[in-house]
Amino acid sequence: MKFSLFVHMERLDASQDHRTLYEEFVTLCEIADRGGMHAIWTGEHHGMEFTIAPNPFVTIADLSRRTRTVRLGTGTVIAPFWHPIKLAGEAAMTDLICDGRLDVGIARGAYSFEYERLLPGLDAWGAGQRLRELIPAVKGIWAGDYAHEGEFWKFPATTSSPKPVQKPHPPIWVAARDPNSHEFAVANGCNVQVTPLWQDDEEVRSLMARFDDACAKHPEVERPKIMLLRHTYVGSDEADIAQAANEMSVYYNYFFAWFKNERPISQGLIERIPDEEIAANAMLSGEAMRRNNVVGAADEVIARIKGYEAMGYDEYSFWIDTGMSFARKKASLERFIAEVMPAFAE
């Protein structure tokens, strides 16, 4: 089992300074690198202070000069917002800058807020179709002298300049949920990233079953890797753990507010959700977060992840975006590195 950190800048109110938030983000990444984590993942979002990540390649280029050995992954770029030539070139240049440590995670995107601003009229189905056309095209451009005649893009023979350091190219990961996305990823030799979001371990088992079914349908393809992304908190005592669960409850209420795209947004900040509305949402209650997410003392967290390892997951990614303070994120990450990861050392 390998371990990674999934992390972004997040700004929840106008009093927070972007420079400070970035410095805190970098500090968490440096802790992950020094602590022996396998990878850091950071993604792409636009116009949302909830998750500040306009171009992960810029961020990764900076992190490559601040870290030593950790792999650096896009978690994820949003497929419909990229032309294949542009994505191939920027990824290859980033792989060059970070000395071959790049992983490329790609998703169709999740927020209609972003779709309606960057590609008005786009829906999740159309975004998924673009992802399916994009990935083979990017591989072709990396190989060189590749021409494309597709539904969404058409261009004459083109070669990525530069080419990636890694041969034949950086590992590609697809964010998958439904069976078709698992099958596409496996058939195209891509690794898979999954998350149950707020749901319990039954969904984690279901996601693995979809991946296993996809692998069984493509025995000609070497089995790819699969990564599990989960909100995680390693607490110091029960009061600390309960506070973390309640903070995750607030986070998920805002996550779904952004997903539904119904509340007013000003200066990139979504309208505040009343406390009583959060308290009334039983599906996302603190109790549900404590039960479903990986939230607990170190021994509880170890036991949960051992279960995921037994299911066949290759990588466990610590999703640290929770809206909690930097000090609390840092303390939990340090406990995870010191108290949880050694239980998985070979």
CSV table of C-alpha atoms in Angstrom, one decimal:
chain,number,residue,atom,x,y,z
A,1,MET,CA,0.0,0.0,0.0
A,2,LYS,CA,1.4,3.4,-1.0
A,3,PHE,CA,0.2,6.6,0.6
A,4,SER,CA,-0.4,10.0,-0.9
A,5,LEU,CA,-1.7,13.5,0.0
A,6,PHE,CA,-4.7,15.0,-1.9
A,7,VAL,CA,-4.6,18.8,-1.2
A,8,HIS,CA,-5.6,22.2,-2.4
A,9,MET,CA,-5.9,25.8,-1.2
A,10,GLU,CA,-9.3,26.4,0.2
A,11,ARG,CA,-10.7,29.8,1.2
A,12,LEU,CA,-13.9,29.9,3.1
A,13,ASP,CA,-14.3,33.5,3.9
A,14,ALA,CA,-13.0,36.9,2.8
A,15,SER,CA,-10.7,37.4,5.8
A,16,GLN,CA,-8.3,34.7,4.6
A,17,ASP,CA,-5.2,35.8,2.6
A,18,HIS,CA,-4.3,33.9,-0.5
A,19,ARG,CA,-0.6,34.2,0.1
A,20,THR,CA,-0.9,32.7,3.6
A,21,LEU,CA,-3.1,29.9,2.2
A,22,TYR,CA,-0.5,29.1,-0.4
A,23,GLU,CA,2.3,29.0,2.1
A,24,GLU,CA,0.2,26.6,4.3
A,25,PHE,CA,-0.5,24.5,1.2
A,26,VAL,CA,3.2,24.2,0.4
A,27,THR,CA,4.0,23.4,4.1
A,28,LEU,CA,1.6,20.4,4.0
A,29,CYS,CA,3.3,19.2,0.8
A,30,GLU,CA,6.7,19.5,2.3
A,31,ILE,CA,5.6,17.5,5.3
A,32,ALA,CA,4.3,14.8,3.0
A,33,ASP,CA,7.6,14.7,1.1
A,34,ARG,CA,9.8,14.5,4.2
A,35,GLY,CA,7.4,11.9,5.7
A,36,GLY,CA,7.9,9.5,2.9
A,37,MET,CA,4.6,9.7,1.2
A,38,HIS,CA,4.6,8.3,-2.4
A,39,ALA,CA,2.7,11.2,-4.1
A,40,ILE,CA,1.0,14.6,-3.8
A,41,TRP,CA,-2.2,15.2,-5.9
A,42,THR,CA,-3.6,18.6,-6.6
A,43,GLY,CA,-6.3,19.5,-9.2
A,44,GLU,CA,-8.0,22.0,-11.4
A,45,HIS,CA,-10.9,24.3,-10.5
A,46,HIS,CA,-12.0,27.7,-11.8
A,47,GLY,CA,-13.7,30.7,-10.1
A,48,MET,CA,-14.2,28.8,-6.8
A,49,GLU,CA,-12.6,29.9,-3.6
A,50,PHE,CA,-13.8,26.6,-2.2
A,51,THR,CA,-11.0,24.9,-4.1
A,52,ILE,CA,-8.4,27.2,-5.5
A,53,ALA,CA,-6.5,25.5,-8.3
A,54,PRO,CA,-6.6,27.2,-11.7
A,55,ASN,CA,-3.7,25.2,-13.2
A,56,PRO,CA,-2.2,22.2,-11.4
A,57,PHE,CA,0.9,22.2,-13.7
A,58,VAL,CA,1.9,25.6,-12.4
A,59,THR,CA,1.5,24.4,-8.9
A,60,ILE,CA,3.4,21.2,-9.5
A,61,ALA,CA,6.3,23.1,-11.2
A,62,ASP,CA,6.7,25.1,-8.0
A,63,LEU,CA,6.4,22.0,-5.7
A,64,SER,CA,9.0,20.2,-7.8
A,65,ARG,CA,11.6,22.8,-6.5
A,66,ARG,CA,10.4,22.5,-2.9
A,67,THR,CA,10.3,18.6,-2.6
A,68,ARG,CA,12.8,15.9,-3.2
A,69,THR,CA,11.4,12.5,-4.0
A,70,VAL,CA,7.6,12.6,-3.8
A,71,ARG,CA,5.7,12.1,-7.1
A,72,LEU,CA,3.5,15.0,-8.2
A,73,GLY,CA,0.2,14.3,-9.7
A,74,THR,CA,-2.7,16.3,-11.2
A,75,GLY,CA,-5.7,15.3,-9.2
A,76,THR,CA,-7.3,16.1,-11.6
A,77,VAL,CA,-7.2,18.1,-14.8
A,78,ILE,CA,-10.7,18.6,-16.3
A,79,ALA,CA,-10.7,17.0,-19.7
A,80,PRO,CA,-13.2,19.2,-21.5
A,81,PHE,CA,-11.3,22.4,-20.6
A,82,TRP,CA,-8.1,21.2,-22.5
A,83,HIS,CA,-7.1,20.9,-26.1
A,84,PRO,CA,-5.1,17.7,-26.6
A,85,ILE,CA,-2.1,19.5,-28.0
A,86,LYS,CA,-2.0,22.0,-25.1
A,87,LEU,CA,-2.5,19.2,-22.5
A,88,ALA,CA,0.2,17.0,-24.0
A,89,GLY,CA,2.7,19.9,-24.2
A,90,GLU,CA,2.1,21.4,-20.7
A,91,ALA,CA,2.2,17.9,-19.1
A,92,ALA,CA,5.5,17.0,-20.9
A,93,MET,CA,7.1,20.3,-19.9
A,94,THR,CA,6.0,19.8,-16.3
A,95,ASP,CA,7.5,16.3,-16.4
A,96,LEU,CA,10.7,17.8,-17.6
A,97,ILE,CA,10.7,20.4,-14.9
A,98,CYS,CA,10.1,17.9,-12.1
A,99,ASP,CA,12.6,15.3,-13.4
A,100,GLY,CA,10.1,12.7,-14.4
A,101,ARG,CA,8.0,12.7,-11.2
A,102,LEU,CA,4.7,13.6,-12.9
A,103,ASP,CA,1.5,11.6,-12.8
A,104,VAL,CA,-1.4,12.9,-14.9
A,105,GLY,CA,-4.9,12.4,-13.4
A,106,ILE,CA,-7.8,13.3,-15.7
A,107,ALA,CA,-11.5,13.6,-15.0
A,108,ARG,CA,-14.6,14.8,-16.7
A,109,GLY,CA,-15.3,17.4,-14.0
A,110,ALA,CA,-18.1,17.6,-11.4
A,111,TYR,CA,-19.3,21.2,-11.1
A,112,SER,CA,-22.0,22.7,-13.5
A,113,PHE,CA,-20.7,26.0,-12.1
A,114,GLU,CA,-17.5,25.5,-14.1
A,115,TYR,CA,-19.2,24.0,-17.2
A,116,GLU,CA,-21.5,26.9,-17.7
A,117,ARG,CA,-18.6,29.4,-17.5
A,118,LEU,CA,-16.0,27.6,-19.6
A,119,LEU,CA,-18.1,25.6,-22.0
A,120,PRO,CA,-21.8,26.7,-21.8
A,121,GLY,CA,-24.2,23.9,-22.6
A,122,LEU,CA,-21.8,21.2,-21.5
A,123,ASP,CA,-23.2,18.4,-19.3
A,124,ALA,CA,-21.5,15.5,-17.5
A,125,TRP,CA,-22.2,13.1,-20.5
A,126,GLY,CA,-20.6,15.5,-23.0
A,127,ALA,CA,-17.7,16.0,-20.6
A,128,GLY,CA,-17.2,12.3,-20.4
A,129,GLN,CA,-17.2,11.9,-24.2
A,130,ARG,CA,-14.5,14.6,-24.4
A,131,LEU,CA,-12.4,12.7,-21.9
A,132,ARG,CA,-12.7,9.5,-24.0
A,133,GLU,CA,-11.4,11.4,-27.0
A,134,LEU,CA,-8.8,13.4,-25.2
A,135,ILE,CA,-6.7,10.6,-23.6
A,136,PRO,CA,-5.8,8.6,-26.8
A,137,ALA,CA,-5.1,11.8,-28.6
A,138,VAL,CA,-2.7,13.0,-25.9
A,139,LYS,CA,-0.9,9.6,-26.0
A,140,GLY,CA,-0.6,10.0,-29.8
A,141,ILE,CA,0.8,13.5,-29.5
A,142,TRP,CA,3.4,12.3,-27.0
A,143,ALA,CA,4.4,9.5,-29.4
A,144,GLY,CA,4.7,12.0,-32.2
A,145,ASP,CA,3.5,12.9,-35.8
A,146,TYR,CA,-0.1,12.3,-34.7
A,147,ALA,CA,-3.0,13.6,-36.7
A,148,HIS,CA,-6.6,13.6,-35.3
A,149,GLU,CA,-10.0,13.6,-36.8
A,150,GLY,CA,-12.5,13.4,-33.9
A,151,GLU,CA,-15.9,14.6,-32.8
A,152,PHE,CA,-14.5,17.5,-30.7
A,153,TRP,CA,-11.0,18.2,-32.1
A,154,LYS,CA,-9.4,18.0,-35.5
A,155,PHE,CA,-5.7,18.8,-36.2
A,156,PRO,CA,-2.9,17.7,-38.6
A,157,ALA,CA,0.1,15.7,-37.6
A,158,THR,CA,1.6,17.1,-34.4
A,159,THR,CA,4.4,16.1,-32.0
A,160,SER,CA,4.6,17.2,-28.3
A,161,SER,CA,7.3,19.7,-27.8
A,162,PRO,CA,9.0,18.9,-25.5
A,163,LYS,CA,8.4,15.2,-25.0
A,164,PRO,CA,7.9,13.8,-21.5
A,165,VAL,CA,11.0,12.5,-19.6
A,166,GLN,CA,9.2,9.3,-18.6
A,167,LYS,CA,8.9,6.7,-21.3
A,168,PRO,CA,6.7,6.1,-23.1
A,169,HIS,CA,4.9,8.8,-21.1
A,170,PRO,CA,3.8,9.8,-17.5
A,171,PRO,CA,1.3,7.4,-15.9
A,172,ILE,CA,-2.2,8.4,-16.7
A,173,TRP,CA,-5.0,8.1,-14.1
A,174,VAL,CA,-8.7,8.3,-14.8
A,175,ALA,CA,-11.2,9.4,-12.1
A,176,ALA,CA,-13.8,6.7,-12.4
A,177,ARG,CA,-17.2,5.9,-10.8
A,178,ASP,CA,-19.6,4.2,-13.2
A,179,PRO,CA,-18.7,0.8,-14.8
A,180,ASN,CA,-18.2,2.4,-18.2
A,181,SER,CA,-15.5,4.8,-17.0
A,182,HIS,CA,-13.7,1.9,-15.3
A,183,GLU,CA,-13.8,-0.1,-18.5
A,184,PHE,CA,-12.6,2.8,-20.6
A,185,ALA,CA,-9.6,3.4,-18.2
A,186,VAL,CA,-8.6,-0.3,-18.1
A,187,ALA,CA,-9.0,-0.8,-21.9
A,188,ASN,CA,-6.7,2.2,-22.5
A,189,GLY,CA,-4.0,1.2,-20.0
A,190,CYS,CA,-4.8,3.9,-17.5
A,191,ASN,CA,-4.7,3.7,-13.7
A,192,VAL,CA,-7.9,4.5,-11.8
A,193,GLN,CA,-8.7,6.9,-9.0
A,194,VAL,CA,-11.9,6.4,-7.0
A,195,THR,CA,-13.6,8.1,-4.1
A,196,PRO,CA,-16.8,7.2,-2.2
A,197,LEU,CA,-17.0,10.8,-1.1
A,198,TRP,CA,-19.1,10.8,2.1
A,199,GLN,CA,-20.4,7.2,1.7
A,200,ASP,CA,-19.4,4.2,3.8
A,201,ASP,CA,-17.2,1.2,3.0
A,202,GLU,CA,-20.0,-0.6,1.1
A,203,GLU,CA,-19.4,2.0,-1.7
A,204,VAL,CA,-15.6,1.4,-1.4
A,205,ARG,CA,-16.3,-2.3,-2.0
A,206,SER,CA,-18.6,-1.5,-4.9
A,207,LEU,CA,-16.0,0.7,-6.6
A,208,MET,CA,-13.4,-2.1,-6.3
A,209,ALA,CA,-15.9,-4.6,-7.8
A,210,ARG,CA,-16.4,-2.3,-10.8
A,211,PHE,CA,-12.7,-2.1,-11.3
A,212,ASP,CA,-12.3,-5.9,-11.0
A,213,ASP,CA,-15.1,-6.4,-13.5
A,214,ALA,CA,-13.4,-4.0,-16.0
A,215,CYS,CA,-10.0,-5.9,-15.6
A,216,ALA,CA,-11.8,-9.2,-16.1
A,217,LYS,CA,-13.2,-7.9,-19.4
A,218,HIS,CA,-9.7,-6.9,-20.6
A,219,PRO,CA,-7.3,-9.7,-19.8
A,220,GLU,CA,-5.1,-8.6,-22.6
A,221,VAL,CA,-4.2,-5.5,-20.6
A,222,GLU,CA,-1.8,-5.6,-17.6
A,223,ARG,CA,-3.8,-4.9,-14.5
A,224,PRO,CA,-3.6,-1.1,-13.8
A,225,LYS,CA,-3.2,0.4,-10.4
A,226,ILE,CA,-6.2,1.7,-8.4
A,227,MET,CA,-6.1,4.5,-5.8
A,228,LEU,CA,-8.7,5.2,-3.1
A,229,LEU,CA,-9.3,8.8,-2.1
A,230,ARG,CA,-10.9,9.3,1.3
A,231,HIS,CA,-11.3,12.2,3.7
A,232,THR,CA,-9.1,11.3,6.6
A,233,TYR,CA,-8.3,12.6,10.1
A,234,VAL,CA,-6.1,11.1,12.8
A,235,GLY,CA,-7.2,12.5,16.1
A,236,SER,CA,-5.4,12.9,19.4
A,237,ASP,CA,-8.5,12.1,21.6
A,238,GLU,CA,-12.2,11.6,21.2
A,239,ALA,CA,-13.1,15.3,21.6
A,240,ASP,CA,-10.6,16.1,18.8
A,241,ILE,CA,-12.0,13.3,16.6
A,242,ALA,CA,-15.6,14.6,17.2
A,243,GLN,CA,-14.6,18.1,16.2
A,244,ALA,CA,-13.0,16.8,13.0
A,245,ALA,CA,-16.2,14.9,12.1
A,246,ASN,CA,-18.3,18.0,12.6
A,247,GLU,CA,-15.9,20.0,10.5
A,248,MET,CA,-16.2,17.4,7.7
A,249,SER,CA,-20.0,17.7,8.0
A,250,VAL,CA,-19.8,21.5,7.3
A,251,TYR,CA,-17.3,20.8,4.4
A,252,TYR,CA,-19.7,18.4,2.7
A,253,ASN,CA,-22.7,20.7,3.1
A,254,TYR,CA,-20.7,23.3,1.2
A,255,PHE,CA,-19.4,20.7,-1.3
A,256,PHE,CA,-23.0,19.8,-2.2
A,257,ALA,CA,-24.0,23.5,-2.3
A,258,TRP,CA,-21.4,24.1,-4.9
A,259,PHE,CA,-22.4,20.9,-6.7
A,260,LYS,CA,-26.1,21.9,-6.8
A,261,ASN,CA,-25.1,25.3,-8.0
A,262,GLU,CA,-28.3,27.0,-6.6
A,263,ARG,CA,-26.9,29.4,-4.0
A,264,PRO,CA,-25.7,33.0,-4.8
A,265,ILE,CA,-22.0,33.4,-5.3
A,266,SER,CA,-20.1,36.6,-4.9
A,267,GLN,CA,-16.3,37.2,-5.2
A,268,GLY,CA,-15.9,33.4,-5.6
A,269,LEU,CA,-17.5,32.7,-2.2
A,270,ILE,CA,-20.8,30.9,-1.9
A,271,GLU,CA,-23.6,32.2,0.3
A,272,ARG,CA,-23.3,31.0,3.9
A,273,ILE,CA,-25.4,28.0,4.8
A,274,PRO,CA,-27.4,28.6,8.1
A,275,ASP,CA,-26.2,26.4,11.0
A,276,GLU,CA,-29.7,25.0,11.4
A,277,GLU,CA,-29.8,23.9,7.8
A,278,ILE,CA,-26.5,22.0,8.3
A,279,ALA,CA,-27.7,20.5,11.6
A,280,ALA,CA,-30.9,19.2,9.8
A,281,ASN,CA,-28.9,17.4,7.1
A,282,ALA,CA,-28.7,13.9,8.6
A,283,MET,CA,-27.0,12.4,5.6
A,284,LEU,CA,-24.0,14.6,6.2
A,285,SER,CA,-24.1,14.8,10.0
A,286,GLY,CA,-21.0,14.7,12.2
A,287,GLU,CA,-22.1,11.2,13.2
A,288,ALA,CA,-22.2,10.1,9.6
A,289,MET,CA,-18.8,11.6,8.9
A,290,ARG,CA,-17.4,9.8,11.9
A,291,ARG,CA,-18.9,6.5,10.8
A,292,ASN,CA,-18.3,6.7,7.1
A,293,ASN,CA,-15.0,8.6,6.6
A,294,VAL,CA,-11.7,7.5,7.9
A,295,VAL,CA,-11.8,9.6,11.1
A,296,GLY,CA,-10.5,8.3,14.4
A,297,ALA,CA,-7.5,7.4,16.5
A,298,ALA,CA,-4.4,6.0,14.8
A,299,ASP,CA,-5.4,2.3,15.5
A,300,GLU,CA,-8.9,2.8,14.0
A,301,VAL,CA,-7.4,4.5,10.9
A,302,ILE,CA,-4.9,1.6,10.5
A,303,ALA,CA,-7.6,-1.0,10.7
A,304,ARG,CA,-9.8,0.8,8.1
A,305,ILE,CA,-6.9,1.1,5.7
A,306,LYS,CA,-5.8,-2.5,6.3
A,307,GLY,CA,-9.3,-3.4,5.1
A,308,TYR,CA,-8.8,-1.4,1.9
A,309,GLU,CA,-5.5,-3.0,1.3
A,310,ALA,CA,-7.2,-6.4,1.6
A,311,MET,CA,-9.7,-5.4,-1.0
A,312,GLY,CA,-6.9,-4.8,-3.5
A,313,TYR,CA,-6.3,-1.0,-3.4
A,314,ASP,CA,-2.8,-0.1,-4.4
A,315,GLU,CA,-2.7,3.5,-3.0
A,316,TYR,CA,-4.6,5.3,-0.2
A,317,SER,CA,-4.8,9.0,-0.7
A,318,PHE,CA,-5.3,11.2,2.4
A,319,TRP,CA,-7.9,13.9,1.4
A,320,ILE,CA,-7.0,16.8,3.7
A,321,ASP,CA,-9.4,19.5,2.3
A,322,THR,CA,-11.9,19.8,5.1
A,323,GLY,CA,-12.2,23.5,5.9
A,324,MET,CA,-10.5,23.0,9.2
A,325,SER,CA,-7.6,25.2,10.4
A,326,PHE,CA,-4.1,24.7,9.0
A,327,ALA,CA,-2.9,23.8,12.5
A,328,ARG,CA,-5.4,21.0,12.7
A,329,LYS,CA,-4.7,19.7,9.2
A,330,LYS,CA,-0.9,19.7,10.0
A,331,ALA,CA,-1.3,17.9,13.3
A,332,SER,CA,-3.5,15.2,11.7
A,333,LEU,CA,-1.1,14.7,8.8
A,334,GLU,CA,1.9,14.4,11.1
A,335,ARG,CA,0.1,11.8,13.2
A,336,PHE,CA,-0.8,9.9,10.1
A,337,ILE,CA,2.9,9.8,9.0
A,338,ALA,CA,4.2,9.0,12.4
A,339,GLU,CA,1.6,6.6,13.7
A,340,VAL,CA,-0.3,5.1,10.7
A,341,MET,CA,2.1,4.7,7.8
A,342,PRO,CA,4.7,2.6,9.8
A,343,ALA,CA,2.1,-0.1,10.2
A,344,PHE,CA,2.3,-0.7,6.5
A,345,ALA,CA,6.1,-0.7,6.2
A,346,GLU,CA,7.4,-3.8,4.5
